[in-house]
Amino acid sequence: FKEGNFEEAAKWYTKGIEENPEGPILYNNRAACYLSMQKFAQAESDATRSITRGATAKAHNRLARAIAGQGGRSAEALNNFQ
């Protein structure tokens, strides 16, 4: 991820999720990859999964950015920033 290879990082996070589907961190990190690739629907899905498994400020931030990136839902995005 740090090297900017978001596609490859997302694949590794997916493998980790297959091993531990209940852990929130891998979903949150994969959401970050999807945001960097402007795959906002996938980022929203993963951020939501992360939140349901243990809410963090980062997950809420990523969810808000994913929603905002899809356009037309600015009030919903703002609610996740607060």
CSV table of N, CA and C in Angstrom, one decimal, residues 8-63:
chain,number,residue,atom,x,y,z
A,8,GLU,N,-2.5,-4.5,-5.9
A,8,GLU,CA,-1.9,-5.6,-5.3
A,8,GLU,C,-2.2,-5.7,-3.8
A,9,ALA,N,-2.2,-4.5,-3.1
A,9,ALA,CA,-2.5,-4.5,-1.7
A,9,ALA,C,-3.9,-5.0,-1.4
A,10,ALA,N,-4.8,-4.6,-2.3
A,10,ALA,CA,-6.2,-5.0,-2.1
A,10,ALA,C,-6.3,-6.5,-2.2
A,11,LYS,N,-5.5,-7.1,-3.1
A,11,LYS,CA,-5.5,-8.6,-3.3
A,11,LYS,C,-5.0,-9.3,-2.0
A,12,TRP,N,-4.0,-8.7,-1.4
A,12,TRP,CA,-3.5,-9.3,-0.1
A,12,TRP,C,-4.4,-9.1,1.0
A,13,TYR,N,-5.1,-8.0,1.1
A,13,TYR,CA,-6.1,-7.8,2.1
A,13,TYR,C,-7.3,-8.8,1.9
A,14,THR,N,-7.6,-9.0,0.7
A,14,THR,CA,-8.7,-10.0,0.4
A,14,THR,C,-8.3,-11.4,0.9
A,15,LYS,N,-7.1,-11.8,0.7
A,15,LYS,CA,-6.6,-13.1,1.2
A,15,LYS,C,-6.7,-13.1,2.7
A,16,GLY,N,-6.3,-12.0,3.3
A,16,GLY,CA,-6.4,-11.9,4.8
A,16,GLY,C,-7.8,-12.0,5.3
A,17,ILE,N,-8.7,-11.4,4.6
A,17,ILE,CA,-10.1,-11.4,4.9
A,17,ILE,C,-10.7,-12.9,4.8
A,18,GLU,N,-10.2,-13.6,3.8
A,18,GLU,CA,-10.6,-15.0,3.6
A,18,GLU,C,-10.2,-15.8,4.8
A,19,GLU,N,-9.1,-15.5,5.4
A,19,GLU,CA,-8.6,-16.2,6.6
A,19,GLU,C,-9.2,-15.7,7.9
A,20,ASN,N,-9.6,-14.5,7.9
A,20,ASN,CA,-10.2,-13.9,9.1
A,20,ASN,C,-11.3,-12.9,8.7
A,21,PRO,N,-12.5,-13.4,8.4
A,21,PRO,CA,-13.6,-12.6,7.9
A,21,PRO,C,-14.2,-11.7,8.9
A,22,GLU,N,-13.9,-11.9,10.2
A,22,GLU,CA,-14.5,-11.1,11.2
A,22,GLU,C,-13.7,-9.9,11.7
A,23,GLY,N,-12.5,-9.9,11.2
A,23,GLY,CA,-11.6,-8.8,11.7
A,23,GLY,C,-11.9,-7.5,11.0
A,24,PRO,N,-12.0,-6.4,11.7
A,24,PRO,CA,-12.4,-5.1,11.1
A,24,PRO,C,-11.2,-4.4,10.3
A,25,ILE,N,-10.0,-4.7,10.8
A,25,ILE,CA,-8.8,-3.9,10.2
A,25,ILE,C,-8.6,-4.2,8.8
A,26,LEU,N,-8.7,-5.4,8.4
A,26,LEU,CA,-8.4,-5.8,7.0
A,26,LEU,C,-9.5,-5.1,6.0
A,27,TYR,N,-10.7,-5.1,6.4
A,27,TYR,CA,-11.8,-4.4,5.6
A,27,TYR,C,-11.5,-2.9,5.6
A,28,ASN,N,-11.0,-2.4,6.7
A,28,ASN,CA,-10.7,-1.0,6.7
A,28,ASN,C,-9.6,-0.6,5.8
A,29,ASN,N,-8.5,-1.5,5.8
A,29,ASN,CA,-7.4,-1.2,5.0
A,29,ASN,C,-7.7,-1.4,3.5
A,30,ARG,N,-8.5,-2.4,3.2
A,30,ARG,CA,-8.9,-2.6,1.8
A,30,ARG,C,-9.8,-1.5,1.3
A,31,ALA,N,-10.6,-0.9,2.2
A,31,ALA,CA,-11.4,0.3,1.9
A,31,ALA,C,-10.5,1.4,1.5
A,32,ALA,N,-9.4,1.6,2.2
A,32,ALA,CA,-8.4,2.6,1.8
A,32,ALA,C,-7.8,2.4,0.4
A,33,CYS,N,-7.5,1.1,0.1
A,33,CYS,CA,-7.1,0.8,-1.3
A,33,CYS,C,-8.1,1.2,-2.3
A,34,TYR,N,-9.4,0.8,-2.1
A,34,TYR,CA,-10.4,1.1,-3.0
A,34,TYR,C,-10.6,2.6,-3.2
A,35,LEU,N,-10.5,3.3,-2.1
A,35,LEU,CA,-10.6,4.8,-2.2
A,35,LEU,C,-9.5,5.3,-3.1
A,36,SER,N,-8.3,4.8,-2.9
A,36,SER,CA,-7.2,5.3,-3.7
A,36,SER,C,-7.3,5.0,-5.2
A,37,MET,N,-8.1,3.9,-5.5
A,37,MET,CA,-8.3,3.6,-6.9
A,37,MET,C,-9.7,4.1,-7.4
A,38,GLN,N,-10.3,5.0,-6.5
A,38,GLN,CA,-11.6,5.6,-6.8
A,38,GLN,C,-12.7,4.5,-7.1
A,39,LYS,N,-12.6,3.4,-6.4
A,39,LYS,CA,-13.7,2.4,-6.5
A,39,LYS,C,-14.5,2.6,-5.2
A,40,PHE,N,-15.4,3.7,-5.3
A,40,PHE,CA,-16.1,4.2,-4.2
A,40,PHE,C,-17.1,3.2,-3.6
A,41,ALA,N,-17.8,2.5,-4.5
A,41,ALA,CA,-18.9,1.5,-4.0
A,41,ALA,C,-18.2,0.4,-3.2
A,42,GLN,N,-17.1,-0.1,-3.7
A,42,GLN,CA,-16.4,-1.2,-3.0
A,42,GLN,C,-15.8,-0.6,-1.7
A,43,ALA,N,-15.3,0.6,-1.7
A,43,ALA,CA,-14.8,1.2,-0.5
A,43,ALA,C,-15.9,1.4,0.6
A,44,GLU,N,-17.1,1.8,0.1
A,44,GLU,CA,-18.2,2.0,1.0
A,44,GLU,C,-18.6,0.6,1.7
A,45,SER,N,-18.6,-0.4,0.9
A,45,SER,CA,-19.0,-1.7,1.4
A,45,SER,C,-18.0,-2.2,2.4
A,46,ASP,N,-16.7,-2.0,2.1
A,46,ASP,CA,-15.7,-2.5,3.1
A,46,ASP,C,-15.6,-1.6,4.3
A,47,ALA,N,-15.8,-0.3,4.2
A,47,ALA,CA,-15.8,0.6,5.4
A,47,ALA,C,-17.0,0.2,6.3
A,48,THR,N,-18.1,-0.1,5.7
A,48,THR,CA,-19.3,-0.5,6.4
A,48,THR,C,-19.1,-1.8,7.1
A,49,ARG,N,-18.5,-2.7,6.5
A,49,ARG,CA,-18.1,-4.0,7.1
A,49,ARG,C,-17.2,-3.8,8.3
A,50,SER,N,-16.2,-2.9,8.1
A,50,SER,CA,-15.3,-2.6,9.2
A,50,SER,C,-16.0,-2.0,10.4
A,51,ILE,N,-16.9,-1.1,10.1
A,51,ILE,CA,-17.7,-0.5,11.2
A,51,ILE,C,-18.5,-1.5,12.0
A,52,THR,N,-19.2,-2.4,11.3
A,52,THR,CA,-20.0,-3.3,11.9
A,52,THR,C,-19.2,-4.3,12.8
A,53,ARG,N,-17.9,-4.4,12.5
A,53,ARG,CA,-17.1,-5.3,13.3
A,53,ARG,C,-16.3,-4.6,14.4
A,54,GLY,N,-16.4,-3.3,14.5
A,54,GLY,CA,-15.7,-2.6,15.5
A,54,GLY,C,-15.4,-1.2,15.0
A,55,ALA,N,-16.3,-0.3,15.2
A,55,ALA,CA,-16.2,1.1,14.7
A,55,ALA,C,-14.9,1.8,15.1
A,56,THR,N,-14.3,2.5,14.1
A,56,THR,CA,-13.1,3.3,14.4
A,56,THR,C,-13.3,4.6,13.6
A,57,ALA,N,-12.6,5.6,14.1
A,57,ALA,CA,-12.7,6.9,13.4
A,57,ALA,C,-12.2,6.8,11.9
A,58,LYS,N,-11.2,6.0,11.7
A,58,LYS,CA,-10.7,5.8,10.3
A,58,LYS,C,-11.8,5.2,9.4
A,59,ALA,N,-12.5,4.2,9.9
A,59,ALA,CA,-13.5,3.5,9.1
A,59,ALA,C,-14.6,4.5,8.8
A,60,HIS,N,-15.0,5.3,9.8
A,60,HIS,CA,-16.1,6.3,9.5
A,60,HIS,C,-15.6,7.3,8.5
A,61,ASN,N,-14.4,7.7,8.6
A,61,ASN,CA,-13.8,8.7,7.7
A,61,ASN,C,-13.8,8.1,6.2
A,62,ARG,N,-13.4,6.8,6.1
A,62,ARG,CA,-13.4,6.2,4.8
A,62,ARG,C,-14.8,6.0,4.3
A,63,LEU,N,-15.7,5.7,5.1
A,63,LEU,CA,-17.1,5.5,4.7
A,63,LEU,C,-17.6,6.8,4.1
